Coordinates of C-alpha atoms in Angstrom, one line a residue:
X1 CA -20.3 -40.7 5.9
X2 CA -23.6 -39.5 7.4
X3 CA -25.8 -37.5 5.1
X4 CA -27.0 -34.2 6.3
X5 CA -30.8 -33.7 6.7
X6 CA -31.1 -32.5 3.2
X7 CA -34.4 -33.2 1.3
X8 CA -32.6 -32.9 -2.0
X9 CA -29.7 -35.3 -1.1
X10 CA -31.4 -38.4 -2.6
X11 CA -33.1 -36.3 -5.3
X12 CA -29.8 -35.2 -6.7
X13 CA -29.0 -38.7 -7.9
X14 CA -29.3 -42.2 -6.6
X15 CA -26.4 -44.6 -6.2
X16 CA -27.6 -46.8 -9.1
X17 CA -28.0 -43.9 -11.5
X18 CA -24.9 -45.3 -13.2
X19 CA -23.7 -47.5 -16.0
X20 CA -23.5 -51.2 -15.6
X21 CA -19.8 -51.3 -16.4
X22 CA -19.1 -49.4 -13.2
X23 CA -20.4 -52.3 -11.2
X24 CA -18.5 -54.9 -13.3
X25 CA -15.3 -53.0 -12.9
X26 CA -16.0 -52.7 -9.1
X27 CA -16.2 -56.5 -9.0
X28 CA -13.0 -56.7 -11.0
X29 CA -11.1 -54.4 -8.6
X30 CA -12.4 -56.3 -5.6
X31 CA -11.3 -59.7 -7.0
X32 CA -7.9 -58.2 -7.8
X33 CA -7.5 -57.0 -4.2
X34 CA -7.4 -53.4 -5.4
X35 CA -10.6 -51.9 -4.0
X36 CA -8.8 -49.8 -1.3
X37 CA -5.9 -48.5 -3.5
X38 CA -5.9 -44.7 -3.5
X39 CA -6.8 -43.3 -6.9
X40 CA -7.5 -39.9 -8.4
X41 CA -9.8 -39.1 -11.3
X42 CA -10.4 -35.8 -13.0
X43 CA -13.7 -34.6 -14.6
X44 CA -13.2 -32.2 -17.5
X45 CA -14.5 -31.3 -21.0
X46 CA -12.6 -31.3 -24.2
X47 CA -14.0 -28.4 -26.1
X48 CA -16.0 -25.2 -25.4
X49 CA -19.7 -25.5 -26.2
X50 CA -21.6 -23.5 -28.9
X51 CA -18.4 -22.4 -30.7
X52 CA -17.4 -20.1 -27.9
X53 CA -14.2 -19.8 -25.9
X54 CA -15.4 -20.5 -22.4
X55 CA -17.8 -22.5 -20.2
X56 CA -19.2 -21.9 -16.8
X57 CA -18.6 -24.6 -14.1
X58 CA -21.8 -25.7 -12.4
X59 CA -23.2 -28.7 -10.6
X60 CA -20.8 -28.8 -7.7
X61 CA -23.6 -28.3 -5.1
X62 CA -25.5 -31.3 -6.5
X63 CA -22.3 -33.4 -6.5
X64 CA -21.7 -32.6 -2.8
X65 CA -25.3 -33.5 -2.0
X66 CA -24.9 -36.8 -3.8
X67 CA -21.6 -37.7 -2.2
X68 CA -22.9 -37.0 1.3
X69 CA -25.9 -39.2 0.8
X70 CA -24.2 -42.0 -1.3
X71 CA -25.0 -45.4 0.0
X72 CA -26.2 -48.6 -1.7
X73 CA -29.4 -49.8 -0.1
X74 CA -30.3 -53.4 0.4
X75 CA -32.6 -53.3 -2.7
X76 CA -29.7 -51.8 -4.7
X77 CA -27.3 -54.5 -3.8
X78 CA -29.9 -57.2 -4.4
X79 CA -30.5 -55.9 -7.9
X80 CA -26.7 -55.7 -8.7
X81 CA -26.5 -59.4 -7.5
X82 CA -29.1 -60.3 -10.1
X83 CA -27.0 -58.6 -12.8
X84 CA -23.6 -60.1 -11.9
X85 CA -22.5 -63.7 -12.2
X86 CA -24.4 -66.0 -10.0
X87 CA -21.2 -67.4 -8.5
X88 CA -20.0 -64.0 -7.3
X89 CA -18.6 -64.2 -3.8
X90 CA -21.2 -62.9 -1.3
X91 CA -18.4 -61.0 0.5
X92 CA -18.4 -58.6 -2.5
X93 CA -22.0 -57.7 -1.9
X94 CA -21.3 -57.2 1.8
X95 CA -18.4 -54.8 0.8
X96 CA -20.9 -52.9 -1.4
X97 CA -23.4 -52.6 1.5
X98 CA -20.7 -50.9 3.6
X99 CA -19.6 -48.4 1.0
X100 CA -19.9 -44.7 1.5
X101 CA -17.8 -41.6 0.6
X102 CA -16.2 -41.1 4.0
X103 CA -12.7 -41.6 2.4
X104 CA -13.4 -39.4 -0.7
X105 CA -11.8 -36.0 -1.2
X106 CA -13.0 -33.5 -3.8
X107 CA -11.3 -30.4 -5.2
X108 CA -13.2 -28.4 -7.7
X109 CA -13.7 -25.0 -9.5
X110 CA -16.2 -23.0 -7.5
X111 CA -19.6 -22.8 -9.2
X112 CA -19.7 -19.9 -11.6
X113 CA -16.0 -20.2 -12.5
X114 CA -14.9 -19.7 -16.1
X115 CA -13.4 -22.9 -17.5
X116 CA -11.2 -23.2 -20.6
X117 CA -10.0 -26.3 -22.4
X118 CA -6.9 -26.5 -24.5
X119 CA -5.5 -29.1 -26.9
X120 CA -4.8 -32.1 -24.5
X121 CA -4.7 -29.6 -21.7
X122 CA -7.7 -28.8 -19.5
X123 CA -8.2 -27.5 -16.1
X124 CA -10.5 -30.1 -14.5
X125 CA -13.9 -29.1 -13.1
X126 CA -13.5 -31.7 -10.4
X127 CA -10.7 -33.8 -8.9
X128 CA -12.0 -36.8 -7.0
X129 CA -9.6 -38.8 -4.8
X130 CA -10.3 -41.9 -2.7
X131 CA -10.4 -45.8 -2.8
X132 CA -10.3 -47.0 -6.3
X133 CA -13.5 -49.0 -6.3
X134 CA -15.6 -46.1 -4.8
X135 CA -14.3 -43.3 -7.0
X136 CA -14.8 -45.5 -10.0
X137 CA -18.4 -46.0 -9.0
X138 CA -18.9 -42.2 -8.8
X139 CA -18.0 -41.6 -12.5
X140 CA -21.3 -41.7 -14.2
X141 CA -23.4 -39.9 -11.6
X142 CA -20.8 -37.1 -11.3
X143 CA -20.7 -36.7 -15.0
X144 CA -24.5 -36.6 -15.2
X145 CA -24.6 -33.9 -12.4
X146 CA -21.9 -31.7 -13.8
X147 CA -22.2 -31.9 -17.6
X148 CA -25.8 -30.7 -18.1
X149 CA -25.6 -28.1 -15.3
X150 CA -22.5 -26.6 -16.9
X151 CA -23.9 -26.7 -20.4
X152 CA -27.1 -24.9 -19.2
X153 CA -25.1 -22.3 -17.2
X154 CA -22.9 -21.6 -20.2
X155 CA -25.9 -21.3 -22.6
X156 CA -27.6 -18.9 -20.2
X157 CA -24.4 -16.8 -19.9
X158 CA -24.2 -16.5 -23.7
X159 CA -27.8 -15.3 -23.8
X160 CA -27.1 -12.8 -21.0
X161 CA -24.1 -11.5 -23.0
X162 CA -26.4 -11.0 -26.0
X163 CA -29.2 -9.3 -24.0
X164 CA -26.8 -7.0 -22.1
X165 CA -27.2 -6.1 -18.5
X166 CA -30.4 -4.1 -18.6
X167 CA -32.9 -6.6 -20.1
X168 CA -34.5 -9.0 -17.7
X169 CA -34.3 -12.6 -18.8
X170 CA -36.8 -15.2 -17.6
X171 CA -36.4 -19.0 -18.1
X172 CA -39.8 -20.4 -19.1
X173 CA -38.8 -23.8 -20.4
X174 CA -40.0 -26.4 -17.9
X175 CA -42.6 -27.8 -20.3
X176 CA -39.9 -28.2 -23.0
X177 CA -37.3 -29.7 -20.7
X178 CA -36.0 -33.3 -20.9
X179 CA -38.0 -34.6 -18.0
X180 CA -38.6 -33.3 -14.5
X181 CA -35.0 -33.6 -13.4
X182 CA -33.8 -31.8 -16.5
X183 CA -36.4 -29.1 -15.9
X184 CA -35.2 -28.4 -12.3
X185 CA -31.6 -28.4 -13.4
X186 CA -32.3 -26.0 -16.3
X187 CA -34.2 -23.6 -14.1
X188 CA -31.5 -23.7 -11.4
X189 CA -28.4 -23.2 -13.6
X190 CA -29.9 -20.8 -16.1
X191 CA -30.3 -18.5 -13.1
X192 CA -26.7 -19.2 -12.1
X193 CA -25.7 -18.3 -15.7
X194 CA -27.3 -14.9 -15.6
X195 CA -31.1 -15.2 -16.0
X196 CA -33.1 -13.2 -13.6
X197 CA -35.7 -15.8 -12.7
X198 CA -37.8 -18.7 -13.7
X199 CA -41.4 -19.9 -14.0
X200 CA -40.5 -23.2 -12.3
X201 CA -42.2 -23.2 -8.9
X202 CA -40.2 -26.2 -7.7
X203 CA -36.9 -24.3 -8.5
X204 CA -38.2 -21.5 -6.3
X205 CA -39.1 -23.8 -3.4
X206 CA -36.0 -26.0 -3.5
X207 CA -33.3 -23.7 -4.9
X208 CA -34.4 -20.2 -4.1
X209 CA -34.7 -19.2 -7.8
X210 CA -36.7 -16.0 -8.1
X211 CA -40.1 -16.8 -9.7
X212 CA -42.1 -14.9 -12.3
X213 CA -45.3 -15.7 -14.1
X214 CA -48.6 -14.3 -15.2
X215 CA -51.4 -16.0 -17.2
X216 CA -51.8 -18.1 -20.3
X217 CA -54.1 -17.7 -23.3
X218 CA -56.3 -20.4 -21.9
X219 CA -57.3 -18.2 -19.0
X220 CA -58.4 -15.5 -21.4
X221 CA -60.3 -17.8 -23.8
X222 CA -62.1 -19.4 -20.9
X223 CA -64.1 -16.1 -20.5
X224 CA -67.0 -15.2 -22.8
X225 CA -67.8 -11.8 -21.2
X226 CA -71.1 -13.0 -19.8
X227 CA -69.6 -14.1 -16.5
X228 CA -70.6 -12.1 -13.4
X229 CA -67.8 -11.8 -10.8
X230 CA -69.1 -12.9 -7.4
X231 CA -67.5 -9.8 -5.9
X232 CA -66.5 -7.1 -8.4
X233 CA -65.8 -4.6 -5.7
X234 CA -62.2 -3.3 -5.1
X235 CA -61.0 -1.0 -2.3
X236 CA -58.6 1.8 -3.1
X237 CA -54.9 1.0 -2.8
X238 CA -54.6 3.3 0.2
X239 CA -57.6 1.5 1.9
X240 CA -59.3 4.9 2.2
X241 CA -62.6 5.7 0.5
X242 CA -65.5 3.5 -0.6
X243 CA -65.1 0.3 -2.6
X244 CA -65.6 0.5 -6.3
X245 CA -67.2 -1.8 -8.9
X246 CA -64.1 -2.5 -10.9
X247 CA -65.9 -4.0 -13.9
X248 CA -68.2 -1.0 -14.2
X249 CA -65.2 1.4 -13.9
X250 CA -63.4 -0.5 -16.6
X251 CA -66.4 -0.1 -19.0
X252 CA -66.3 3.6 -18.4
X253 CA -62.6 3.8 -19.1
X254 CA -63.0 1.7 -22.2
X255 CA -65.2 4.3 -23.9
X256 CA -62.5 6.9 -23.3
X257 CA -59.6 4.7 -24.5
X258 CA -61.4 3.6 -27.6
X259 CA -62.3 7.2 -28.5
X260 CA -58.6 8.2 -28.1
X261 CA -57.4 5.3 -30.2
X262 CA -60.1 5.7 -32.9
X263 CA -61.7 2.3 -32.2
X264 CA -65.4 1.3 -31.8
X265 CA -66.2 0.4 -28.3
X266 CA -67.5 -3.0 -29.6
X267 CA -64.2 -4.0 -31.1
X268 CA -62.3 -5.1 -28.0
X269 CA -63.2 -8.7 -27.1
X270 CA -65.7 -8.9 -24.2
X271 CA -64.3 -12.2 -22.9
X272 CA -60.8 -10.9 -22.9
X273 CA -61.8 -7.9 -21.0
X274 CA -63.7 -10.0 -18.4
X275 CA -60.5 -12.2 -18.0
X276 CA -58.4 -9.0 -17.4
X277 CA -60.9 -7.8 -14.8
X278 CA -60.9 -11.2 -13.1
X279 CA -57.1 -11.2 -13.0
X280 CA -57.0 -7.6 -11.8
X281 CA -59.4 -8.4 -8.9
X282 CA -57.1 -11.2 -7.9
X283 CA -53.9 -9.2 -8.4
X284 CA -54.6 -5.5 -8.2
X285 CA -51.0 -4.7 -7.3
X286 CA -49.5 -7.0 -9.9
X287 CA -51.8 -6.8 -12.9
X288 CA -50.3 -7.8 -16.2
X289 CA -52.0 -8.4 -19.5
X290 CA -51.4 -10.9 -22.2
X291 CA -52.3 -9.0 -25.3
X292 CA -52.2 -11.3 -28.3
X293 CA -55.1 -13.8 -27.7
X294 CA -57.3 -12.0 -30.3
X295 CA -55.9 -8.8 -31.8
X296 CA -53.1 -6.8 -30.0
X297 CA -54.1 -3.4 -31.4
X298 CA -57.9 -3.8 -31.6
X299 CA -58.5 -5.8 -28.5
X300 CA -55.7 -6.8 -26.2
X301 CA -54.2 -3.3 -25.9
X302 CA -57.4 -1.3 -25.4
X303 CA -58.8 -3.9 -22.9
X304 CA -55.5 -3.8 -21.0
X305 CA -55.5 0.0 -20.9
X306 CA -59.1 0.2 -19.7
X307 CA -58.3 -2.1 -16.8
X308 CA -54.9 -0.4 -16.0
X309 CA -56.5 3.0 -16.0
X310 CA -59.4 1.9 -13.8
X311 CA -56.8 0.4 -11.4
X312 CA -54.7 3.6 -11.6
X313 CA -57.8 5.7 -10.6
X314 CA -57.8 3.6 -7.4
X315 CA -54.1 4.1 -6.7
X316 CA -52.8 0.8 -8.2
X317 CA -50.3 0.5 -10.9
X318 CA -50.3 -2.2 -13.6
X319 CA -46.9 -3.8 -13.9
X320 CA -46.7 -4.9 -17.5
X321 CA -47.9 -6.6 -20.7
X322 CA -46.7 -9.7 -22.6
X323 CA -46.6 -10.5 -26.2
X324 CA -46.3 -14.1 -27.4
X325 CA -46.6 -14.0 -31.2
X326 CA -45.9 -11.8 -34.2
X327 CA -43.1 -9.4 -34.8
X328 CA -42.2 -8.8 -31.1
X329 CA -39.8 -5.9 -31.7
X330 CA -42.2 -3.9 -33.9
X331 CA -45.2 -4.6 -31.7
X332 CA -43.3 -3.5 -28.6
X333 CA -42.4 -0.2 -30.3
X334 CA -46.1 0.4 -31.3
X335 CA -47.3 -0.5 -27.8
X336 CA -44.8 1.9 -26.2
X337 CA -46.0 4.7 -28.5
X338 CA -49.6 4.1 -27.4
X339 CA -48.6 4.0 -23.7
X340 CA -46.9 7.4 -24.0
X341 CA -49.9 8.8 -25.8
X342 CA -52.4 7.5 -23.3
X343 CA -50.2 8.5 -20.4
X344 CA -50.2 12.1 -21.6
X345 CA -53.9 12.2 -22.5
X346 CA -55.1 10.9 -19.1
X347 CA -52.2 12.3 -17.0
X348 CA -51.0 8.9 -15.8
X349 CA -47.2 9.3 -16.1
X350 CA -46.4 5.8 -14.7
X351 CA -48.2 4.3 -17.7
X352 CA -45.5 5.2 -20.3
X353 CA -42.8 3.1 -18.6
X354 CA -44.9 0.0 -18.0
X355 CA -42.8 -3.2 -18.7
X356 CA -43.2 -5.0 -22.0
X357 CA -42.4 -8.7 -21.9
X358 CA -42.0 -10.9 -25.0
X359 CA -41.8 -14.6 -25.5
X360 CA -42.2 -17.1 -28.4
X361 CA -39.3 -19.5 -29.3
X362 CA -36.6 -16.8 -28.9
X363 CA -33.1 -17.9 -30.0
X364 CA -29.8 -16.1 -30.1
X365 CA -30.6 -14.4 -33.4
X366 CA -34.0 -13.1 -32.3
X367 CA -32.5 -12.1 -28.9
X368 CA -29.9 -10.0 -30.7
X369 CA -32.7 -8.2 -32.5
X370 CA -34.7 -7.6 -29.4
X371 CA -31.7 -6.3 -27.5
X372 CA -30.7 -3.7 -30.1
X373 CA -30.5 0.0 -29.3
X374 CA -34.0 1.5 -29.3
X375 CA -35.8 -1.7 -28.5
X376 CA -38.8 -1.1 -26.2
X377 CA -38.7 -4.6 -24.8
X378 CA -37.9 -4.8 -21.1
X379 CA -38.3 -8.5 -20.3
X380 CA -37.6 -11.5 -22.5
X381 CA -38.9 -15.0 -21.7
X382 CA -36.9 -17.9 -23.2
X383 CA -37.9 -21.6 -22.9
X384 CA -36.8 -24.2 -25.5
X385 CA -33.6 -22.5 -26.5
X386 CA -32.2 -22.3 -23.0
X387 CA -33.3 -25.6 -21.5
X388 CA -32.6 -27.9 -24.5
X389 CA -29.4 -26.2 -25.8
X390 CA -30.3 -27.0 -29.4
X391 CA -27.0 -25.7 -30.8
X392 CA -25.1 -28.3 -28.7
X393 CA -27.1 -30.8 -26.6
X394 CA -24.1 -32.1 -24.6
X395 CA -20.9 -30.6 -23.1
X396 CA -19.1 -33.9 -23.5
X397 CA -17.5 -34.1 -20.1
X398 CA -15.3 -37.1 -19.3
X399 CA -13.9 -38.6 -16.1
X400 CA -10.3 -39.9 -16.4
X401 CA -7.9 -41.7 -14.1
X402 CA -4.7 -39.7 -13.5
X403 CA -3.1 -41.6 -10.6
X404 CA -3.2 -44.9 -8.7
X405 CA -1.2 -45.6 -5.6
X406 CA 0.5 -42.3 -5.9
X407 CA 1.8 -43.2 -9.4
X408 CA 0.7 -41.1 -12.4
X409 CA -1.4 -42.6 -15.1
X410 CA -1.9 -41.3 -18.6
X411 CA -4.1 -42.4 -21.5
X412 CA -2.1 -42.5 -24.7
X413 CA -3.8 -42.4 -28.1
X414 CA -3.2 -41.3 -31.6
X415 CA -5.9 -38.7 -31.1
X416 CA -4.3 -35.7 -29.2
X417 CA -7.7 -34.6 -28.1
X418 CA -8.2 -37.8 -26.2
X419 CA -4.8 -37.9 -24.4
X420 CA -5.0 -37.2 -20.7
X421 CA -2.6 -35.4 -18.4
X422 CA -1.0 -37.5 -15.7
X423 CA -0.6 -37.0 -12.0
X424 CA -2.2 -35.1 -9.2
X425 CA -2.3 -31.4 -10.3
X426 CA -2.9 -27.9 -9.1
X427 CA -4.2 -25.1 -11.3
X428 CA -3.8 -21.3 -11.3
X429 CA -5.1 -18.4 -13.3
X430 CA -2.4 -15.9 -14.2
X431 CA -3.7 -12.4 -14.4
X432 CA -2.5 -9.1 -15.8
X433 CA -2.1 -5.8 -14.0
X434 CA -5.7 -4.9 -14.9
X435 CA -7.0 -8.2 -13.5
X436 CA -7.8 -9.7 -16.9
X437 CA -6.8 -13.4 -17.3
X438 CA -3.6 -14.1 -19.2
X439 CA -3.7 -17.9 -19.1
X440 CA -4.4 -20.9 -16.9
X441 CA -1.4 -22.9 -15.6
X442 CA -1.5 -26.6 -14.8
X443 CA 1.3 -28.0 -12.7
X444 CA 2.0 -31.0 -10.5
X445 CA 0.5 -30.7 -7.0
X446 CA 4.0 -31.1 -5.4
X447 CA 5.3 -27.9 -7.1
X448 CA 5.5 -24.6 -5.3
X449 CA 2.6 -22.3 -6.4
X450 CA 3.5 -19.5 -8.9
X451 CA 4.1 -16.1 -7.4
X452 CA 2.9 -12.7 -8.6
X453 CA 5.8 -10.8 -10.4
X454 CA 7.7 -14.1 -10.9
X455 CA 8.8 -14.9 -14.4
X456 CA 7.6 -18.4 -15.4
X457 CA 8.4 -20.6 -18.2
X458 CA 5.3 -22.4 -19.4
X459 CA 4.2 -24.7 -22.2
X460 CA 1.0 -23.5 -23.9
X461 CA -0.8 -26.4 -25.4
X462 CA -0.9 -26.4 -29.1
X463 CA 2.1 -24.1 -29.3
X464 CA 5.5 -25.2 -30.7
X465 CA 7.4 -24.6 -27.6
X466 CA 7.7 -22.9 -24.2
X467 CA 7.3 -19.2 -23.5
X468 CA 7.7 -16.9 -20.5
X469 CA 5.0 -15.0 -18.6
X470 CA 5.1 -12.7 -15.6
X471 CA 1.7 -12.5 -13.9
X472 CA 0.7 -9.4 -11.9
X473 CA -1.7 -11.6 -9.9
X474 CA -2.2 -15.3 -9.4
X475 CA -5.4 -17.0 -8.4
X476 CA -5.6 -20.7 -7.3
X477 CA -8.5 -22.3 -9.2
X478 CA -9.2 -25.7 -7.6
X479 CA -10.5 -25.4 -4.0
X480 CA -10.8 -28.2 -1.5
X481 CA -14.5 -28.7 -0.8
X482 CA -14.7 -32.3 0.6
X483 CA -11.9 -33.9 2.6
X484 CA -12.3 -37.5 3.8
X485 CA -16.0 -37.2 3.4
X486 CA -16.3 -33.9 5.4
X487 CA -17.4 -30.6 3.9
X488 CA -14.5 -28.2 4.4
X489 CA -16.4 -25.0 4.0
X490 CA -20.0 -23.9 3.4
X491 CA -20.9 -23.9 -0.3
X492 CA -21.8 -20.5 -1.7
X493 CA -25.5 -19.9 -2.2
X494 CA -26.9 -20.1 -5.7
X495 CA -27.3 -16.3 -5.7
X496 CA -23.6 -15.9 -4.6
X497 CA -22.5 -18.3 -7.4
X498 CA -24.6 -16.3 -9.9
X499 CA -22.9 -13.1 -8.8
X500 CA -19.5 -14.7 -9.1
X501 CA -20.2 -15.9 -12.6
X502 CA -21.1 -12.4 -13.7
X503 CA -18.0 -11.0 -12.1
X504 CA -15.9 -13.6 -13.8
X505 CA -17.5 -12.8 -17.2
X506 CA -16.9 -9.1 -16.7
X507 CA -13.2 -9.7 -16.3
X508 CA -12.9 -11.7 -19.5
X509 CA -11.4 -9.9 -22.5
X510 CA -13.8 -9.0 -25.4
X511 CA -11.9 -11.2 -27.8
X512 CA -12.5 -14.2 -25.6
X513 CA -16.1 -13.2 -24.8
X514 CA -17.1 -13.0 -28.5
X515 CA -19.8 -15.5 -29.2
X516 CA -18.7 -16.1 -32.8
X517 CA -15.1 -17.0 -33.8
X518 CA -13.6 -15.9 -30.4
X519 CA -9.9 -16.0 -29.6
X520 CA -9.0 -19.2 -27.9
X521 CA -7.9 -18.8 -24.3
X522 CA -4.4 -20.2 -23.4
X523 CA -3.9 -23.1 -21.1
X524 CA -0.3 -24.1 -20.3
X525 CA 1.7 -26.7 -18.5
X526 CA 4.6 -26.1 -16.1
X527 CA 8.1 -27.4 -16.9
X528 CA 7.7 -30.3 -14.5
X529 CA 4.3 -31.4 -15.8
X530 CA 5.5 -31.1 -19.4
X531 CA 8.5 -33.3 -18.6
X532 CA 6.3 -35.9 -17.0
X533 CA 4.1 -36.0 -20.1
X534 CA 7.1 -36.4 -22.3
X535 CA 8.5 -39.2 -20.2
X536 CA 5.3 -41.1 -20.1
X537 CA 4.7 -40.8 -23.8
X538 CA 8.2 -42.1 -24.4
X539 CA 7.7 -45.0 -22.0
X540 CA 4.2 -45.9 -23.1
X541 CA 2.6 -44.5 -19.8
X542 CA 4.2 -47.2 -17.6

């Protein structure tokens, strides 16, 4: 299976990013003569994260990249040889050298799909079919690629639901992420889950995530106010008229701003003002101010206004301010009042609607407060609480065998949560007349698909018995993405998957969308699948 010219293919995951027991099982399969037996595994999760009722499927793009590049290099095989018994037949290692995913088929939920688990009944995120030895080796890397991506996307979706559609959400958590790979994954899939952009430059370069960023407190504290800009001159925005000494213009505006605010002209910090001037000279069309390095009301705000008004006089418009400490909601309201007052006083109408960005360890509770009616906050930057998922650090995905050689396999255990569903399956979402989901149906792949308007007898998991349902619409859930190693259709772009996720969430009922104590979504089995489960339970899965 030839890998495409994709710079991220090897970066997604390497073949030995796996658990040792995958290699020991591979040797066991090979010695038993079972390496080429056709097998099917399903990747799914057992419970929705964060106490919610849904998850967003993510990571498929990375999985496809990994599969298309999968190959054990000579150094990989040599290392495995050093880990396995010294008398292992060399022919096994030659077999490993020839492995690729040219015989692997993958069906999966499209990225951005809503996924729901039920008691012992889950629509898989991925179905992986192929030679037993190969698809067994794929378990750990596929789990690694899907689990964290889906967790991040789901966390981001929850934060988007809290913020509502009008607030801009920025992911700013790279420095808090679990390593570089975790940082790139978090920036990518927080965008898929509903964030508007990221500070992560690599995510912008590799994944096309929109970027946002301004300046840090270190930039401001590096200035004392005694620095002389090598070129303080700035041309008007329309490029007509003489160049102006921006620093001198700012000092003139500072007198007027301080007089209006009732401040002494010596109160705003000189170094902070010099930093703002330096930044404005570099970014006259995108000037933003970080206000809380010294004092928001007595320094950061008047210094910002002096620079913004000086730029406005030249035809430029400052784009916003940021707060990174204190009571963010209250300060934003106070700043907006000052903006409106200054806007009216100096007849700069654009000033009153300047964007206010806030950050500082914002979690779901604080986000709820910032998103309330009457909040003057426009943009919210979230770092730690989106990339580390502190409420639940793992989605708990598993990868389970469901058939070998065309025969169904089922894990039986006293714990119903850990029982698996046997056989190759298809999955459908049954929808009401208004397009809202009624339930997800799992059935054997050999069964005819359900039809809109057809009455169906189904077995909801956790219920006492069967019930009937008549869907107005039926959507197949699992799509064929890779067949015998070949990509069947182009993968949607990240932006397209993001739009699909938001559409999916918009169709979800309010009771399932609730973030606390939501109604549990129903997942059901067909008659035939229910009968197979009952037969295998009675016979001990044989």
